[in-house]
């Protein structure tokens, strides 16, 4: 799977920001047709994105397009315009049911078949950010093979349940953990909420580390200043990688000796800790550190 430590949004009608995004070395560039674009600019956004995808070199960054949500009245036109650019991935916000996931995937498949592309070559990421979406996470996460990640939107979720957003984010902890759990059960990536105060790098770093600690594989971002701190937070440190490699090695040796649990540096290691160490190595690999 493509590394998705940071997924940077920019309004799809803003060519200057799309261009800037291609220079930042960010894992994912998400050109927005949804809430970052004024109602009066939706048509413009479709055209600007199509032009940008055709003309710009995105390097290793994944080219994602976020369409408007079901029921907005824009979604069909957005989807048609988005797939026609041959993007790497379509992002669907405010998903609430498995049927919605499947209907988008089927539309993409029709496009792939008619364009003689391999089925499944356009990936799909979905936003789950409403009370109903969180309740239906299980069926959403299992809905379709094309799906690679679930994105959690804290501001929309708080609005949907009537919660007040705080710095500590206790009001969204249940939903964040639910997303991580549904993703882990289905081998999907989980992408954490936006930190909207883009001048506060320290606060961003802490929240990104907390998200990584909860099990998220990446985080949504909205400003170039957020790329480095977030990608760092989701990349295991050299010490963490070295320790994980020692755990894997020592585990293999203890298994050969017929011991399930053993001590390393005064700490108990058994199977779940091995799995954790393997997760660290997987993340390191995805981030190009191994
Ligand atoms: N992607 C790419 N480039 C961006 C960017 C983004 N999300 N946000 C800012 N930049 C660029 C600016 O264009 C500017 O570049 P320039 O110096 O070449 O003109 C530079 O980074 C510095 O920007 P700055 O002046 O600090 O911010 P701003 O006032 O121009 O924009 C926001 C602030 C919040 C409007 C802007 O960051 C933004 O549009 N973010 C994304 C919003 C969005 O998509 N929301 C929906 C999803 S949650
Ligand atoms: Mg949103």
Tab-separated table of C-alpha atoms and ligand atoms in Angstrom:
chain	number	residue	atom	x	y	z
A	1	UNK	CA	0.000	0.000	0.000
A	2	UNK	CA	1.091	3.576	-0.622
A	3	UNK	CA	2.550	5.250	2.474
A	4	UNK	CA	-0.028	7.695	3.871
A	5	UNK	CA	1.647	9.348	6.856
A	6	UNK	CA	0.334	12.744	5.821
A	7	UNK	CA	-2.567	13.566	3.526
A	8	UNK	CA	-2.486	17.236	2.556
A	9	UNK	CA	-5.678	18.971	1.423
A	10	UNK	CA	-5.944	22.040	-0.655
A	11	UNK	CA	-8.960	23.684	-2.293
A	12	UNK	CA	-9.331	22.154	-5.758
A	13	UNK	CA	-9.969	25.539	-7.345
A	14	UNK	CA	-6.571	26.840	-6.155
A	15	UNK	CA	-3.946	25.904	-8.746
A	16	UNK	CA	-1.195	27.720	-6.857
A	17	UNK	CA	-1.676	25.505	-3.788
A	18	UNK	CA	-1.842	22.309	-5.847
A	19	UNK	CA	1.418	23.288	-7.507
A	20	UNK	CA	3.020	24.103	-4.168
A	21	UNK	CA	1.909	20.733	-2.786
A	22	UNK	CA	3.875	18.914	-5.494
A	23	UNK	CA	7.117	20.445	-4.134
A	24	UNK	CA	6.717	19.324	-0.507
A	25	UNK	CA	7.554	15.603	-0.560
A	26	UNK	CA	4.221	14.817	1.099
A	27	UNK	CA	2.908	11.233	0.910
A	28	UNK	CA	-0.584	12.194	-0.351
A	29	UNK	CA	-1.919	15.282	-2.079
A	30	UNK	CA	-5.693	15.559	-1.780
A	31	UNK	CA	-7.256	18.033	-4.165
A	32	UNK	CA	-10.555	18.956	-2.608
A	33	UNK	CA	-13.920	19.443	-4.266
A	34	UNK	CA	-15.789	19.345	-0.926
A	35	UNK	CA	-15.703	21.696	2.056
A	36	UNK	CA	-12.538	23.537	1.046
A	37	UNK	CA	-14.369	24.828	-2.050
A	38	UNK	CA	-17.186	27.412	-2.008
A	39	UNK	CA	-20.570	26.293	-3.372
A	40	UNK	CA	-20.170	28.797	-6.196
A	41	UNK	CA	-16.766	27.348	-7.214
A	42	UNK	CA	-17.514	23.609	-7.568
A	43	UNK	CA	-17.486	23.667	-11.381
A	44	UNK	CA	-14.247	25.645	-11.400
A	45	UNK	CA	-12.629	23.159	-8.980
A	46	UNK	CA	-13.384	20.214	-11.292
A	47	UNK	CA	-11.715	22.013	-14.200
A	48	UNK	CA	-8.679	23.226	-12.220
A	49	UNK	CA	-8.036	19.744	-10.806
A	50	UNK	CA	-8.317	18.095	-14.245
A	51	UNK	CA	-5.815	20.561	-15.661
A	52	UNK	CA	-3.422	20.195	-12.715
A	53	UNK	CA	-3.399	16.395	-12.840
A	54	UNK	CA	-2.663	16.550	-16.551
A	55	UNK	CA	0.108	19.141	-16.368
A	56	UNK	CA	1.940	18.813	-13.041
A	57	UNK	CA	4.538	16.284	-11.933
A	58	UNK	CA	3.434	14.944	-8.548
A	59	UNK	CA	6.618	12.925	-8.041
A	60	UNK	CA	6.061	10.196	-5.465
A	61	UNK	CA	3.045	11.928	-3.909
A	62	UNK	CA	-0.241	10.075	-4.293
A	63	UNK	CA	-2.751	12.022	-6.392
A	64	UNK	CA	-6.062	11.960	-4.500
A	65	UNK	CA	-9.291	13.794	-5.274
A	66	UNK	CA	-11.978	14.332	-2.640
A	67	UNK	CA	-15.512	14.504	-4.049
A	68	UNK	CA	-18.577	15.924	-2.314
A	69	UNK	CA	-20.630	13.649	-0.080
A	70	UNK	CA	-23.749	11.625	-0.893
A	71	UNK	CA	-26.837	13.795	-1.033
A	72	UNK	CA	-24.903	17.013	-1.662
A	73	UNK	CA	-26.140	17.078	-5.255
A	74	UNK	CA	-22.530	17.465	-6.481
A	75	UNK	CA	-21.267	13.939	-5.953
A	76	UNK	CA	-22.148	12.412	-9.355
A	77	UNK	CA	-20.600	15.246	-11.348
A	78	UNK	CA	-17.558	15.300	-9.067
A	79	UNK	CA	-17.031	11.566	-9.402
A	80	UNK	CA	-17.335	11.634	-13.190
A	81	UNK	CA	-14.853	14.524	-13.411
A	82	UNK	CA	-12.487	12.968	-10.854
A	83	UNK	CA	-12.159	9.482	-12.373
A	84	UNK	CA	-11.686	10.978	-15.840
A	85	UNK	CA	-8.352	12.426	-14.642
A	86	UNK	CA	-7.054	8.886	-13.835
A	87	UNK	CA	-6.137	9.800	-10.244
A	88	UNK	CA	-4.399	7.401	-7.869
A	89	UNK	CA	-7.297	7.560	-5.414
A	90	UNK	CA	-10.787	8.910	-4.868
A	91	UNK	CA	-11.630	10.173	-1.373
A	92	UNK	CA	-15.307	10.030	-0.380
A	93	UNK	CA	-16.269	12.085	2.702
A	94	UNK	CA	-19.033	11.500	5.279
A	95	UNK	CA	-19.614	7.868	4.313
A	96	UNK	CA	-22.325	6.228	6.420
A	97	UNK	CA	-23.093	2.833	4.877
A	98	UNK	CA	-21.434	-0.077	3.090
A	99	UNK	CA	-23.850	0.440	0.186
A	100	UNK	CA	-22.374	3.896	-0.402
A	101	UNK	CA	-18.846	2.459	-0.531
A	102	UNK	CA	-19.923	-0.205	-3.014
A	103	UNK	CA	-21.828	2.177	-5.247
A	104	UNK	CA	-18.779	4.436	-5.649
A	105	UNK	CA	-16.529	1.443	-6.237
A	106	UNK	CA	-18.884	0.065	-8.894
A	107	UNK	CA	-18.893	3.393	-10.685
A	108	UNK	CA	-15.088	3.457	-10.650
A	109	UNK	CA	-15.003	-0.109	-11.964
A	110	UNK	CA	-17.236	0.796	-14.904
A	111	UNK	CA	-14.807	3.573	-15.744
A	112	UNK	CA	-11.810	1.248	-15.425
A	113	UNK	CA	-13.408	-1.366	-17.682
A	114	UNK	CA	-14.404	1.185	-20.307
A	115	UNK	CA	-10.886	2.707	-20.252
A	116	UNK	CA	-9.212	-0.725	-20.412
A	117	UNK	CA	-7.496	-0.121	-17.080
A	118	UNK	CA	-6.860	-2.923	-14.643
A	119	UNK	CA	-9.773	-3.257	-12.225
A	120	UNK	CA	-8.863	-1.800	-8.853
A	121	UNK	CA	-6.161	0.501	-10.182
A	122	UNK	CA	-7.964	3.580	-8.829
A	123	UNK	CA	-7.907	3.276	-5.042
A	124	UNK	CA	-10.538	4.456	-2.637
A	125	UNK	CA	-10.297	6.131	0.769
A	126	UNK	CA	-13.426	7.027	2.756
A	127	UNK	CA	-14.134	9.567	5.448
A	128	UNK	CA	-16.122	8.357	8.438
A	129	UNK	CA	-17.080	11.427	10.396
A	130	UNK	CA	-20.705	11.205	11.511
A	131	UNK	CA	-22.466	9.353	14.311
A	132	UNK	CA	-24.104	6.990	11.825
A	133	UNK	CA	-20.803	6.337	10.075
A	134	UNK	CA	-19.111	5.412	13.349
A	135	UNK	CA	-21.977	3.025	14.198
A	136	UNK	CA	-21.625	1.349	10.789
A	137	UNK	CA	-17.816	1.184	10.767
A	138	UNK	CA	-17.757	-2.572	10.741
A	139	UNK	CA	-19.756	-2.953	7.522
A	140	UNK	CA	-18.015	0.038	5.928
A	141	UNK	CA	-14.539	-1.386	6.609
A	142	UNK	CA	-15.556	-4.748	5.095
A	143	UNK	CA	-17.480	-3.309	2.162
A	144	UNK	CA	-15.088	-3.391	-0.782
A	145	UNK	CA	-11.651	-4.597	-1.858
A	146	UNK	CA	-10.849	-1.233	-3.422
A	147	UNK	CA	-10.961	0.447	-0.028
A	148	UNK	CA	-7.486	1.107	1.434
A	149	UNK	CA	-8.035	3.588	4.255
A	150	UNK	CA	-10.584	5.177	6.551
A	151	UNK	CA	-10.162	8.841	7.389
A	152	UNK	CA	-11.543	10.247	10.626
A	153	UNK	CA	-12.958	13.787	10.572
A	154	UNK	CA	-13.154	15.223	14.080
A	155	UNK	CA	-14.837	18.540	13.309
A	156	UNK	CA	-17.655	16.903	11.359
A	157	UNK	CA	-18.020	14.175	13.975
A	158	UNK	CA	-18.234	16.682	16.830
A	159	UNK	CA	-20.874	18.622	14.883
A	160	UNK	CA	-22.791	15.405	14.240
A	161	UNK	CA	-23.015	14.414	17.930
A	162	UNK	CA	-23.167	17.901	19.447
A	163	UNK	CA	-19.726	17.670	21.105
A	164	UNK	CA	-17.456	20.631	21.777
A	165	UNK	CA	-13.939	20.241	20.388
A	166	UNK	CA	-11.139	20.607	22.923
A	167	UNK	CA	-7.350	20.477	22.754
A	168	UNK	CA	-7.327	17.230	24.773
A	169	UNK	CA	-9.807	15.675	22.311
A	170	UNK	CA	-11.497	13.395	24.864
A	171	UNK	CA	-14.793	14.018	23.022
A	172	UNK	CA	-13.499	12.164	19.947
A	173	UNK	CA	-11.411	9.439	21.586
A	174	UNK	CA	-14.101	6.770	21.323
A	175	UNK	CA	-14.644	7.461	17.621
A	176	UNK	CA	-10.894	7.565	16.882
A	177	UNK	CA	-10.345	4.238	18.610
A	178	UNK	CA	-13.351	2.745	16.819
A	179	UNK	CA	-11.848	3.767	13.461
A	180	UNK	CA	-8.439	2.298	14.331
A	181	UNK	CA	-10.048	-0.958	15.450
A	182	UNK	CA	-12.218	-1.382	12.344
A	183	UNK	CA	-9.200	-0.640	10.151
A	184	UNK	CA	-6.903	-3.060	11.968
A	185	UNK	CA	-9.497	-5.826	11.677
A	186	UNK	CA	-9.603	-5.347	7.902
A	187	UNK	CA	-5.985	-4.467	7.106
A	188	UNK	CA	-6.841	-0.886	6.190
A	189	UNK	CA	-4.886	2.250	7.005
A	190	UNK	CA	-6.427	4.628	9.541
A	191	UNK	CA	-5.898	8.358	8.961
A	192	UNK	CA	-6.371	10.711	11.892
A	193	UNK	CA	-8.067	14.103	12.259
A	194	UNK	CA	-6.854	17.533	11.138
A	195	UNK	CA	-5.067	19.862	13.561
A	196	UNK	CA	-6.531	23.174	12.439
A	197	UNK	CA	-4.209	25.556	14.328
A	198	UNK	CA	-1.503	25.478	11.659
A	199	UNK	CA	0.845	27.912	13.431
A	200	UNK	CA	1.123	25.651	16.496
A	201	UNK	CA	3.740	23.089	15.472
A	202	UNK	CA	4.305	21.779	19.014
A	203	UNK	CA	0.593	21.077	19.534
A	204	UNK	CA	0.484	19.405	16.128
A	205	UNK	CA	3.487	17.217	16.957
A	206	UNK	CA	1.903	16.070	20.219
A	207	UNK	CA	-1.442	15.291	18.605
A	208	UNK	CA	0.273	13.413	15.754
A	209	UNK	CA	2.296	11.348	18.247
A	210	UNK	CA	-0.876	10.619	20.189
A	211	UNK	CA	-2.580	9.472	16.964
A	212	UNK	CA	0.365	7.226	16.074
A	213	UNK	CA	0.175	5.837	19.611
A	214	UNK	CA	-3.524	5.042	19.180
A	215	UNK	CA	-2.677	3.024	16.059
A	216	UNK	CA	-3.303	5.506	13.233
A	217	UNK	CA	-1.019	5.174	10.215
A	218	UNK	CA	-1.231	8.827	9.244
A	219	UNK	CA	-2.932	12.176	9.674
A	220	UNK	CA	-4.788	14.685	7.528
A	221	UNK	CA	-3.082	18.059	7.190
A	222	UNK	CA	-4.022	21.445	5.767
A	223	UNK	CA	-0.824	23.495	5.535
A	224	UNK	CA	2.730	23.000	4.184
A	225	UNK	CA	4.155	23.638	7.690
A	226	UNK	CA	2.455	20.467	8.884
A	227	UNK	CA	4.150	18.057	6.441
A	228	UNK	CA	7.457	17.491	8.251
A	229	UNK	CA	6.222	17.209	11.864
A	230	UNK	CA	3.423	14.829	10.877
A	231	UNK	CA	5.488	12.599	8.582
A	232	UNK	CA	8.132	12.399	11.325
A	233	UNK	CA	5.571	11.448	13.957
A	234	UNK	CA	4.375	8.548	11.798
A	235	UNK	CA	7.900	7.339	10.978
A	236	UNK	CA	9.476	5.088	13.630
A	237	UNK	CA	12.686	6.545	15.089
A	238	UNK	CA	16.057	4.860	14.485
A	239	UNK	CA	16.024	3.645	18.130
A	240	UNK	CA	12.523	2.218	17.781
A	241	UNK	CA	13.560	0.383	14.611
A	242	UNK	CA	16.735	-0.990	16.227
A	243	UNK	CA	14.789	-2.180	19.277
A	244	UNK	CA	12.110	-3.826	17.111
A	245	UNK	CA	14.811	-5.661	15.157
A	246	UNK	CA	16.328	-6.934	18.434
A	247	UNK	CA	12.898	-8.123	19.629
A	248	UNK	CA	12.286	-10.048	16.394
A	249	UNK	CA	15.727	-11.678	16.567
A	250	UNK	CA	15.514	-12.539	20.255
A	251	UNK	CA	11.992	-13.905	19.805
A	252	UNK	CA	13.135	-16.316	17.091
A	253	UNK	CA	15.993	-17.512	19.316
A	254	UNK	CA	13.708	-18.040	22.339
A	255	UNK	CA	11.232	-20.004	20.212
A	256	UNK	CA	14.068	-22.309	19.161
A	257	UNK	CA	14.854	-22.824	22.833
A	258	UNK	CA	11.199	-23.706	23.396
A	259	UNK	CA	10.365	-20.560	25.408
A	260	UNK	CA	7.253	-18.483	24.586
A	261	UNK	CA	8.097	-15.609	26.944
A	262	UNK	CA	11.547	-14.271	27.737
A	263	UNK	CA	13.273	-11.162	29.103
A	264	UNK	CA	14.962	-8.446	27.026
A	265	UNK	CA	16.506	-5.443	28.832
A	266	UNK	CA	14.513	-6.339	31.938
A	267	UNK	CA	11.154	-6.391	30.126
A	268	UNK	CA	8.947	-9.336	29.316
A	269	UNK	CA	8.562	-10.178	25.628
A	270	UNK	CA	5.926	-12.548	24.262
A	271	UNK	CA	3.826	-12.888	21.113
A	272	UNK	CA	1.844	-9.583	21.265
A	273	UNK	CA	5.109	-7.669	21.754
A	274	UNK	CA	6.561	-9.443	18.740
A	275	UNK	CA	3.514	-8.336	16.728
A	276	UNK	CA	4.093	-4.755	17.921
A	277	UNK	CA	7.730	-4.930	16.871
A	278	UNK	CA	6.665	-6.195	13.449
A	279	UNK	CA	4.230	-3.277	13.161
A	280	UNK	CA	7.099	-0.853	13.812
A	281	UNK	CA	9.169	-2.542	11.095
A	282	UNK	CA	6.227	-2.453	8.668
A	283	UNK	CA	5.844	1.284	9.270
A	284	UNK	CA	9.561	1.812	8.832
A	285	UNK	CA	9.448	-0.095	5.560
A	286	UNK	CA	6.441	1.915	4.319
A	287	UNK	CA	8.304	5.126	5.156
A	288	UNK	CA	11.367	3.948	3.204
A	289	UNK	CA	13.519	3.536	6.327
A	290	UNK	CA	14.264	-0.150	5.748
B	1	LIG	N1	-1.580	23.196	0.224
B	1	LIG	C1	-0.603	23.718	-0.549
B	1	LIG	N2	-0.089	24.945	-0.346
B	1	LIG	C2	-0.599	25.660	0.663
B	1	LIG	C3	-1.621	25.157	1.499
B	1	LIG	C4	-2.118	23.878	1.249
B	1	LIG	N3	-3.095	23.341	1.993
B	1	LIG	N4	-1.913	26.091	2.438
B	1	LIG	C5	-1.101	27.141	2.205
B	1	LIG	N5	-0.310	26.887	1.140
B	1	LIG	C6	0.721	27.759	0.558
B	1	LIG	C7	0.199	29.162	0.270
B	1	LIG	O1	-0.358	29.207	-1.017
B	1	LIG	C8	1.446	29.968	0.415
B	1	LIG	O2	2.228	29.779	-0.736
B	1	LIG	P1	2.923	31.020	-1.486
B	1	LIG	O3	3.806	31.657	-0.450
B	1	LIG	O4	3.650	30.392	-2.608
B	1	LIG	O5	1.796	31.891	-1.902
B	1	LIG	C9	2.197	29.293	1.533
B	1	LIG	O6	1.743	27.946	1.531
B	1	LIG	C10	1.959	29.906	2.894
B	1	LIG	O7	0.573	29.932	3.169
B	1	LIG	P2	-0.027	30.851	4.321
B	1	LIG	O8	-0.002	32.290	3.900
B	1	LIG	O9	0.614	30.508	5.612
B	1	LIG	O10	-1.509	30.343	4.412
B	1	LIG	P3	-2.788	30.968	3.674
B	1	LIG	O11	-3.296	32.099	4.522
B	1	LIG	O12	-2.479	31.245	2.246
B	1	LIG	O13	-3.817	29.766	3.743
B	1	LIG	C11	-5.422	28.255	4.617
B	1	LIG	C12	-4.359	29.291	4.967
B	1	LIG	C13	-5.931	27.585	5.872
B	1	LIG	C14	-6.571	28.933	3.866
B	1	LIG	C15	-4.740	27.198	3.690
B	1	LIG	O14	-3.685	26.617	4.415
B	1	LIG	C16	-5.647	26.144	3.116
B	1	LIG	O15	-6.324	26.400	2.137
B	1	LIG	N6	-5.640	24.910	3.678
B	1	LIG	C17	-6.423	23.807	3.192
B	1	LIG	C18	-7.897	24.029	3.454
B	1	LIG	C19	-8.722	22.856	2.982
B	1	LIG	O16	-8.473	22.285	1.946
B	1	LIG	N7	-9.733	22.487	3.778
B	1	LIG	C20	-10.575	21.372	3.483
B	1	LIG	C21	-10.060	20.086	4.045
B	1	LIG	S1	-10.070	20.016	5.805
B	2	LIG	MG1	-14.989	17.210	6.725
